[in-house]
Coordinates of C-alpha atoms in Angstrom, one line a residue:
M1 CA -55.6 -42.1 -194.4
S2 CA -52.2 -41.3 -193.3
Y3 CA -51.1 -40.1 -190.0
S4 CA -47.7 -39.1 -189.4
W5 CA -45.3 -37.3 -186.6
E6 CA -41.9 -36.1 -186.7
I7 CA -39.3 -34.8 -184.1
G8 CA -35.9 -32.9 -185.0
T9 CA -33.3 -30.5 -184.2
D10 CA -30.9 -28.1 -186.5
I11 CA -27.7 -27.8 -184.6
R12 CA -24.8 -25.1 -185.5
F13 CA -21.2 -24.5 -184.4
F14 CA -18.4 -22.8 -184.9
D15 CA -20.4 -19.3 -186.3
N16 CA -22.3 -21.4 -188.4
K17 CA -19.5 -23.2 -190.1
T18 CA -20.8 -26.9 -189.1
R19 CA -24.6 -27.8 -189.4
F20 CA -26.3 -30.7 -188.3
D21 CA -30.0 -31.6 -189.2
I22 CA -31.3 -34.4 -187.4
A23 CA -34.6 -35.8 -187.9
Y24 CA -37.0 -39.2 -187.0
Y25 CA -40.4 -39.7 -188.4
S26 CA -43.2 -42.6 -188.3
T27 CA -46.1 -42.6 -190.3
K28 CA -49.1 -44.9 -190.5
V29 CA -51.1 -45.8 -193.5
D30 CA -54.5 -47.4 -192.9
N31 CA -56.9 -49.2 -195.6
Q32 CA -54.6 -49.3 -198.0
I33 CA -55.6 -50.4 -201.4
V34 CA -54.3 -53.5 -202.0
T35 CA -54.3 -57.3 -203.3
V36 CA -54.9 -60.0 -200.9
R37 CA -54.9 -63.9 -201.1
V38 CA -58.3 -65.5 -200.3
S39 CA -59.6 -69.0 -200.2
P40 CA -59.8 -70.7 -203.6
S41 CA -63.3 -71.9 -202.1
S42 CA -64.6 -68.3 -202.5
G43 CA -64.3 -68.4 -206.5
Y44 CA -61.5 -66.1 -206.5
I45 CA -57.5 -66.5 -205.5
L46 CA -56.8 -63.0 -205.4
Q47 CA -59.2 -59.6 -204.2
T48 CA -58.1 -55.9 -204.5
R49 CA -59.5 -54.4 -201.3
N50 CA -59.1 -51.7 -198.7
E51 CA -57.2 -53.6 -195.9
G52 CA -54.6 -53.3 -193.7
A53 CA -52.1 -50.6 -192.0
I54 CA -48.3 -50.1 -192.2
R55 CA -45.8 -48.0 -190.6
N56 CA -42.5 -46.4 -191.9
Q57 CA -40.3 -45.4 -189.3
G58 CA -37.1 -43.6 -190.1
V59 CA -34.0 -41.2 -189.5
E60 CA -32.5 -38.7 -191.7
V61 CA -29.3 -36.8 -191.0
T62 CA -27.6 -34.3 -192.7
W63 CA -24.1 -32.8 -192.0
D64 CA -22.9 -29.7 -194.0
Q65 CA -19.4 -28.1 -193.1
D66 CA -17.5 -25.1 -194.4
I67 CA -14.0 -26.4 -194.8
I68 CA -12.6 -23.0 -196.0
K69 CA -14.2 -19.8 -196.0
R70 CA -12.1 -17.1 -197.6
K71 CA -13.2 -14.3 -199.6
N72 CA -12.1 -16.2 -203.1
F73 CA -11.8 -19.6 -201.7
N74 CA -14.6 -21.6 -200.7
W75 CA -14.9 -25.3 -200.1
T76 CA -18.3 -26.5 -198.1
M77 CA -18.7 -30.5 -197.9
G78 CA -22.1 -32.2 -197.2
L79 CA -23.0 -35.7 -195.9
N80 CA -26.1 -37.5 -195.6
F81 CA -27.7 -40.7 -194.2
G82 CA -30.8 -42.2 -194.1
L83 CA -32.7 -45.6 -193.2
N84 CA -36.1 -46.6 -193.6
R85 CA -38.0 -49.3 -191.8
G86 CA -41.7 -50.5 -193.3
T87 CA -43.6 -53.0 -191.1
V88 CA -46.9 -54.2 -191.7
V89 CA -49.0 -53.8 -188.4
S90 CA -52.3 -55.1 -189.3
L91 CA -53.9 -57.5 -191.7
P92 CA -57.8 -58.5 -192.1
E93 CA -58.5 -61.8 -190.0
S94 CA -56.9 -64.9 -191.8
V95 CA -54.8 -62.7 -193.9
S96 CA -50.7 -63.5 -193.5
E97 CA -49.6 -61.4 -196.2
I98 CA -50.4 -58.8 -198.5
T99 CA -49.3 -59.7 -202.2
G100 CA -48.2 -57.6 -205.2
V101 CA -47.1 -58.0 -208.9
Q102 CA -45.8 -61.5 -209.5
Y103 CA -43.0 -62.2 -211.5
G104 CA -42.6 -65.8 -213.0
D105 CA -42.8 -67.6 -209.4
V106 CA -41.6 -64.4 -207.2
F107 CA -44.2 -62.1 -205.7
T108 CA -43.7 -59.0 -204.1
S109 CA -45.3 -59.4 -200.7
A110 CA -45.5 -58.0 -197.1
Y111 CA -45.8 -60.0 -194.3
M112 CA -47.9 -59.7 -191.0
G113 CA -45.3 -58.2 -188.8
G114 CA -42.5 -58.0 -191.6
S115 CA -41.2 -55.5 -194.0
T116 CA -43.4 -54.2 -196.9
T117 CA -40.9 -55.2 -199.4
A118 CA -40.3 -58.7 -198.9
L119 CA -39.8 -61.1 -201.8
T120 CA -41.6 -64.6 -201.8
G121 CA -40.6 -67.6 -204.3
K122 CA -39.1 -71.0 -204.6
D123 CA -35.9 -72.3 -202.9
Y124 CA -33.8 -75.5 -202.7
L125 CA -34.5 -77.9 -199.5
R126 CA -32.1 -77.1 -196.6
N127 CA -30.8 -78.6 -193.7
S128 CA -31.3 -76.8 -190.2
D129 CA -27.5 -75.5 -190.9
G130 CA -28.5 -74.0 -194.6
Q131 CA -27.1 -76.1 -196.7
V132 CA -28.6 -77.2 -199.9
I133 CA -29.7 -81.0 -199.5
V134 CA -28.8 -83.2 -202.7
D135 CA -30.0 -86.4 -204.0
E136 CA -28.0 -89.6 -204.3
H137 CA -27.8 -88.5 -208.1
G138 CA -26.0 -85.1 -207.2
Y139 CA -29.1 -82.9 -208.2
P140 CA -30.4 -80.4 -205.6
K141 CA -33.8 -80.7 -203.8
I142 CA -36.4 -78.0 -204.5
D143 CA -38.7 -77.3 -201.5
P144 CA -42.1 -77.9 -202.3
N145 CA -43.0 -75.1 -200.6
K146 CA -43.7 -72.0 -203.6
N147 CA -44.3 -69.2 -201.0
I148 CA -41.1 -68.7 -199.1
L149 CA -39.8 -65.6 -197.9
I150 CA -36.4 -64.9 -200.0
G151 CA -35.5 -61.6 -200.0
N152 CA -36.1 -58.1 -198.5
R153 CA -36.0 -54.9 -201.0
E154 CA -35.4 -52.3 -198.2
A155 CA -32.1 -51.2 -197.9
K156 CA -30.4 -51.2 -194.5
F157 CA -28.8 -47.3 -194.8
S158 CA -28.1 -44.9 -197.7
M159 CA -25.7 -42.6 -197.7
G160 CA -24.7 -39.6 -199.8
L161 CA -21.2 -37.4 -199.8
S162 CA -21.3 -33.8 -201.6
S163 CA -18.4 -31.5 -202.1
N164 CA -18.3 -27.9 -203.7
M165 CA -15.3 -25.5 -204.1
N166 CA -14.8 -22.2 -205.6
I167 CA -11.3 -21.2 -205.8
Y168 CA -11.4 -17.6 -207.6
G169 CA -13.9 -18.1 -209.7
V170 CA -13.1 -22.1 -210.7
Q171 CA -16.1 -24.1 -209.5
F172 CA -15.5 -27.8 -208.8
G173 CA -18.1 -30.4 -207.1
F174 CA -19.3 -34.0 -207.0
L175 CA -21.8 -35.9 -205.7
F176 CA -21.0 -39.6 -204.4
D177 CA -24.1 -41.6 -203.3
G178 CA -24.6 -45.2 -202.1
R179 CA -26.9 -47.7 -200.2
Y180 CA -26.2 -50.9 -198.0
G181 CA -28.2 -53.9 -198.2
G182 CA -31.5 -54.1 -200.7
D183 CA -32.2 -57.1 -202.6
V184 CA -32.7 -56.7 -206.3
L185 CA -34.8 -59.7 -208.2
N186 CA -32.6 -60.0 -211.3
V187 CA -35.6 -60.8 -214.0
T188 CA -33.4 -60.0 -216.6
G189 CA -30.7 -62.1 -215.8
R190 CA -33.4 -65.0 -215.8
N191 CA -34.6 -64.5 -218.9
L192 CA -31.3 -64.4 -220.3
I193 CA -30.6 -68.1 -219.1
S194 CA -34.2 -69.2 -220.5
N195 CA -33.5 -67.7 -224.0
G196 CA -30.0 -69.2 -223.9
N197 CA -28.3 -65.6 -224.0
S198 CA -26.7 -65.4 -220.9
K199 CA -22.8 -65.1 -220.2
M200 CA -22.8 -67.4 -217.8
L201 CA -23.5 -70.4 -220.2
E202 CA -20.4 -70.0 -222.0
K203 CA -18.5 -71.2 -219.1
Y204 CA -21.1 -73.9 -217.5
R205 CA -23.3 -75.1 -220.6
G206 CA -22.2 -78.7 -221.3
R207 CA -19.8 -79.0 -218.2
Q208 CA -19.7 -81.5 -215.6
V209 CA -19.9 -79.7 -212.3
V210 CA -20.3 -80.9 -208.8
F211 CA -23.3 -79.1 -207.0
E212 CA -22.4 -77.4 -203.7
G213 CA -24.4 -79.3 -201.0
V214 CA -24.6 -82.0 -199.0
T215 CA -26.1 -85.8 -199.4
E216 CA -28.4 -86.9 -196.7
H217 CA -27.4 -90.5 -194.5
K218 CA -28.6 -92.3 -191.5
D219 CA -26.7 -94.0 -189.2
A220 CA -27.4 -97.8 -187.4
D221 CA -29.6 -95.5 -185.1
G222 CA -31.9 -94.0 -187.7
K223 CA -30.0 -90.4 -186.8
V224 CA -30.0 -88.3 -189.9
Y225 CA -26.6 -86.8 -190.4
Y226 CA -24.6 -84.9 -193.7
E227 CA -21.8 -85.2 -195.7
P228 CA -20.4 -83.1 -198.7
N229 CA -21.7 -84.0 -202.1
T230 CA -19.0 -85.5 -204.2
N231 CA -21.5 -86.9 -207.5
P232 CA -20.7 -84.6 -210.4
I233 CA -24.0 -83.5 -213.0
T234 CA -23.6 -82.3 -216.5
L235 CA -25.4 -78.9 -217.1
D236 CA -27.2 -79.6 -220.2
Y237 CA -30.6 -77.4 -221.0
T238 CA -32.9 -79.6 -219.2
T239 CA -30.5 -79.3 -216.0
I240 CA -30.1 -75.4 -216.2
I241 CA -33.7 -75.0 -216.6
N242 CA -34.9 -77.6 -213.7
Y243 CA -32.2 -77.1 -211.4
F244 CA -31.3 -73.4 -211.6
Y245 CA -33.9 -71.2 -213.4
N246 CA -36.8 -72.5 -211.6
V247 CA -35.4 -71.7 -208.0
S248 CA -36.2 -68.2 -207.6
T249 CA -33.4 -67.8 -205.2
N250 CA -30.8 -67.9 -207.8
F251 CA -31.9 -64.5 -208.9
I252 CA -32.1 -62.4 -205.8
E253 CA -28.6 -60.5 -205.4
D254 CA -27.4 -57.9 -203.2
G255 CA -28.0 -54.4 -204.6
S256 CA -25.3 -52.8 -202.6
Y257 CA -24.0 -50.0 -204.5
I258 CA -21.6 -47.1 -204.7
R259 CA -22.1 -44.2 -207.3
L260 CA -20.2 -41.3 -208.3
S261 CA -23.8 -39.4 -209.3
Y262 CA -22.2 -36.2 -211.4
V263 CA -18.9 -34.1 -211.6
T264 CA -19.0 -30.8 -212.6
L265 CA -16.3 -28.3 -213.5
G266 CA -17.3 -24.5 -214.1
Y267 CA -15.9 -20.7 -214.3
D268 CA -17.5 -17.2 -213.7
F269 CA -16.1 -15.1 -216.1
C270 CA -16.7 -12.3 -214.0
K271 CA -14.0 -12.9 -211.4
L272 CA -11.6 -11.8 -214.1
P273 CA -10.1 -8.5 -213.7
A274 CA -11.2 -7.1 -216.9
M275 CA -14.8 -8.0 -215.9
Q276 CA -15.2 -6.9 -212.8
K277 CA -15.6 -3.1 -213.8
Q278 CA -18.4 -4.2 -216.2
K279 CA -22.1 -3.4 -214.6
F280 CA -23.8 -5.5 -217.0
F281 CA -23.2 -9.0 -215.9
K282 CA -23.3 -10.1 -211.9
G283 CA -22.8 -13.6 -213.1
L284 CA -21.4 -15.3 -216.6
K285 CA -20.9 -19.0 -215.9
L286 CA -19.8 -21.8 -218.3
D287 CA -20.3 -25.4 -216.5
F288 CA -19.2 -28.9 -218.0
T289 CA -20.8 -31.9 -216.1
C290 CA -20.7 -35.5 -216.7
N291 CA -23.5 -37.6 -214.7
N292 CA -23.3 -41.4 -213.6
V293 CA -19.6 -41.2 -213.7
F294 CA -19.1 -44.6 -212.4
L295 CA -20.7 -47.4 -210.4
L296 CA -19.2 -50.1 -207.9
T297 CA -21.5 -53.1 -206.6
K298 CA -21.7 -56.7 -206.8
Y299 CA -25.1 -56.9 -208.5
T300 CA -24.5 -58.8 -212.1
G301 CA -27.2 -56.8 -213.8
T302 CA -27.2 -53.4 -215.7
D303 CA -28.0 -51.2 -212.2
P304 CA -29.1 -52.5 -208.9
V305 CA -31.4 -49.0 -208.7
C306 CA -34.4 -50.3 -210.5
N307 CA -38.3 -50.2 -210.6
A308 CA -40.0 -52.6 -212.8
S309 CA -43.4 -50.0 -212.5
V310 CA -43.2 -46.8 -210.9
G311 CA -47.0 -46.9 -210.6
A312 CA -47.4 -50.2 -209.1
N313 CA -49.3 -50.1 -205.5
G314 CA -49.3 -52.0 -202.1
T315 CA -45.6 -53.5 -202.2
G316 CA -44.4 -51.3 -205.2
S317 CA -41.9 -52.8 -207.7
A318 CA -38.8 -51.1 -206.3
G319 CA -35.8 -53.5 -206.6
I320 CA -37.0 -55.5 -209.6
D321 CA -34.8 -55.3 -212.7
D322 CA -37.2 -56.4 -215.3
T323 CA -35.5 -55.7 -218.9
P324 CA -34.9 -52.1 -218.0
I325 CA -33.8 -49.3 -220.3
P326 CA -30.0 -49.1 -218.6
N327 CA -29.1 -45.9 -217.1
S328 CA -26.8 -44.0 -219.2
R329 CA -23.7 -41.5 -218.8
S330 CA -24.6 -38.2 -220.2
Y331 CA -22.2 -34.8 -220.5
S332 CA -23.4 -31.5 -220.5
I333 CA -22.3 -27.9 -221.1
S334 CA -24.2 -25.1 -220.1
L335 CA -23.9 -21.4 -220.5
S336 CA -25.7 -19.2 -217.6
A337 CA -26.0 -15.2 -217.4
T338 CA -27.1 -13.2 -214.4
F339 CA -27.8 -9.7 -214.9

């Protein structure tokens, strides 16, 4: 059952040349079909039930601006901004988390009072300052807790910028879109390491490195203090698997990006002086479009916009890069006629 409300406004200025559309929404969903952890003493580990409630709240803002508006020269730009926050507001008694699909030792999860798009898994053992604790031989210690909150796939916000220009029948347009934040689980990169195919191994396999972390010590009074690790280790197959591959946080990456989604260039032949006298065509347009022109991101996989399974319920599979078909650049030419 879904309950929602929305409030917004449509504001226009300067003889309708500046247009703002602002909306705030809130949606609560009760009795979702989710998979929850149960006590192993019941004979099961997971059960699929109607449980819990979530709330999605967000803001959407759209701005459209006529930059130039003349008989044979029109230029309009648009900007959109959106953010959403999904929160678990209730769960059955004794259940603190909704668990979704599992990817190795990583689960898509939703915590009570927390995000509906969390990731849980394994991390290194860290001190109160977040530094990785390393043993006396130089190897990082791994936290025995296998269900640590290690990421959130929900972006802090997303934006888009579009432009459409028409000069004497020549039409030019583009769309930039992007987002800030939103973690991605790079399952593909993890698989490449286990298969020995990761490009990272070209540089590090067989090399000696000093793991960035601290070693734990005690002074004469028994007080714990830390010093930077200086002991080198050799990155052979066993070390890479045990101390890198087996730690989930090594494959959680920032999914921020900026993309030029498309560029289009066209011409309306009815704007030609010789065509303006005829009455057969109202429009005769030839367009060339390039999609997915370029992508700027720190994400090391093919594309930070990914979904392992669009049909996944509960916590979903958005933000999971699990050997998808990469997004390709495409080109298209079209001829359209209006009578």
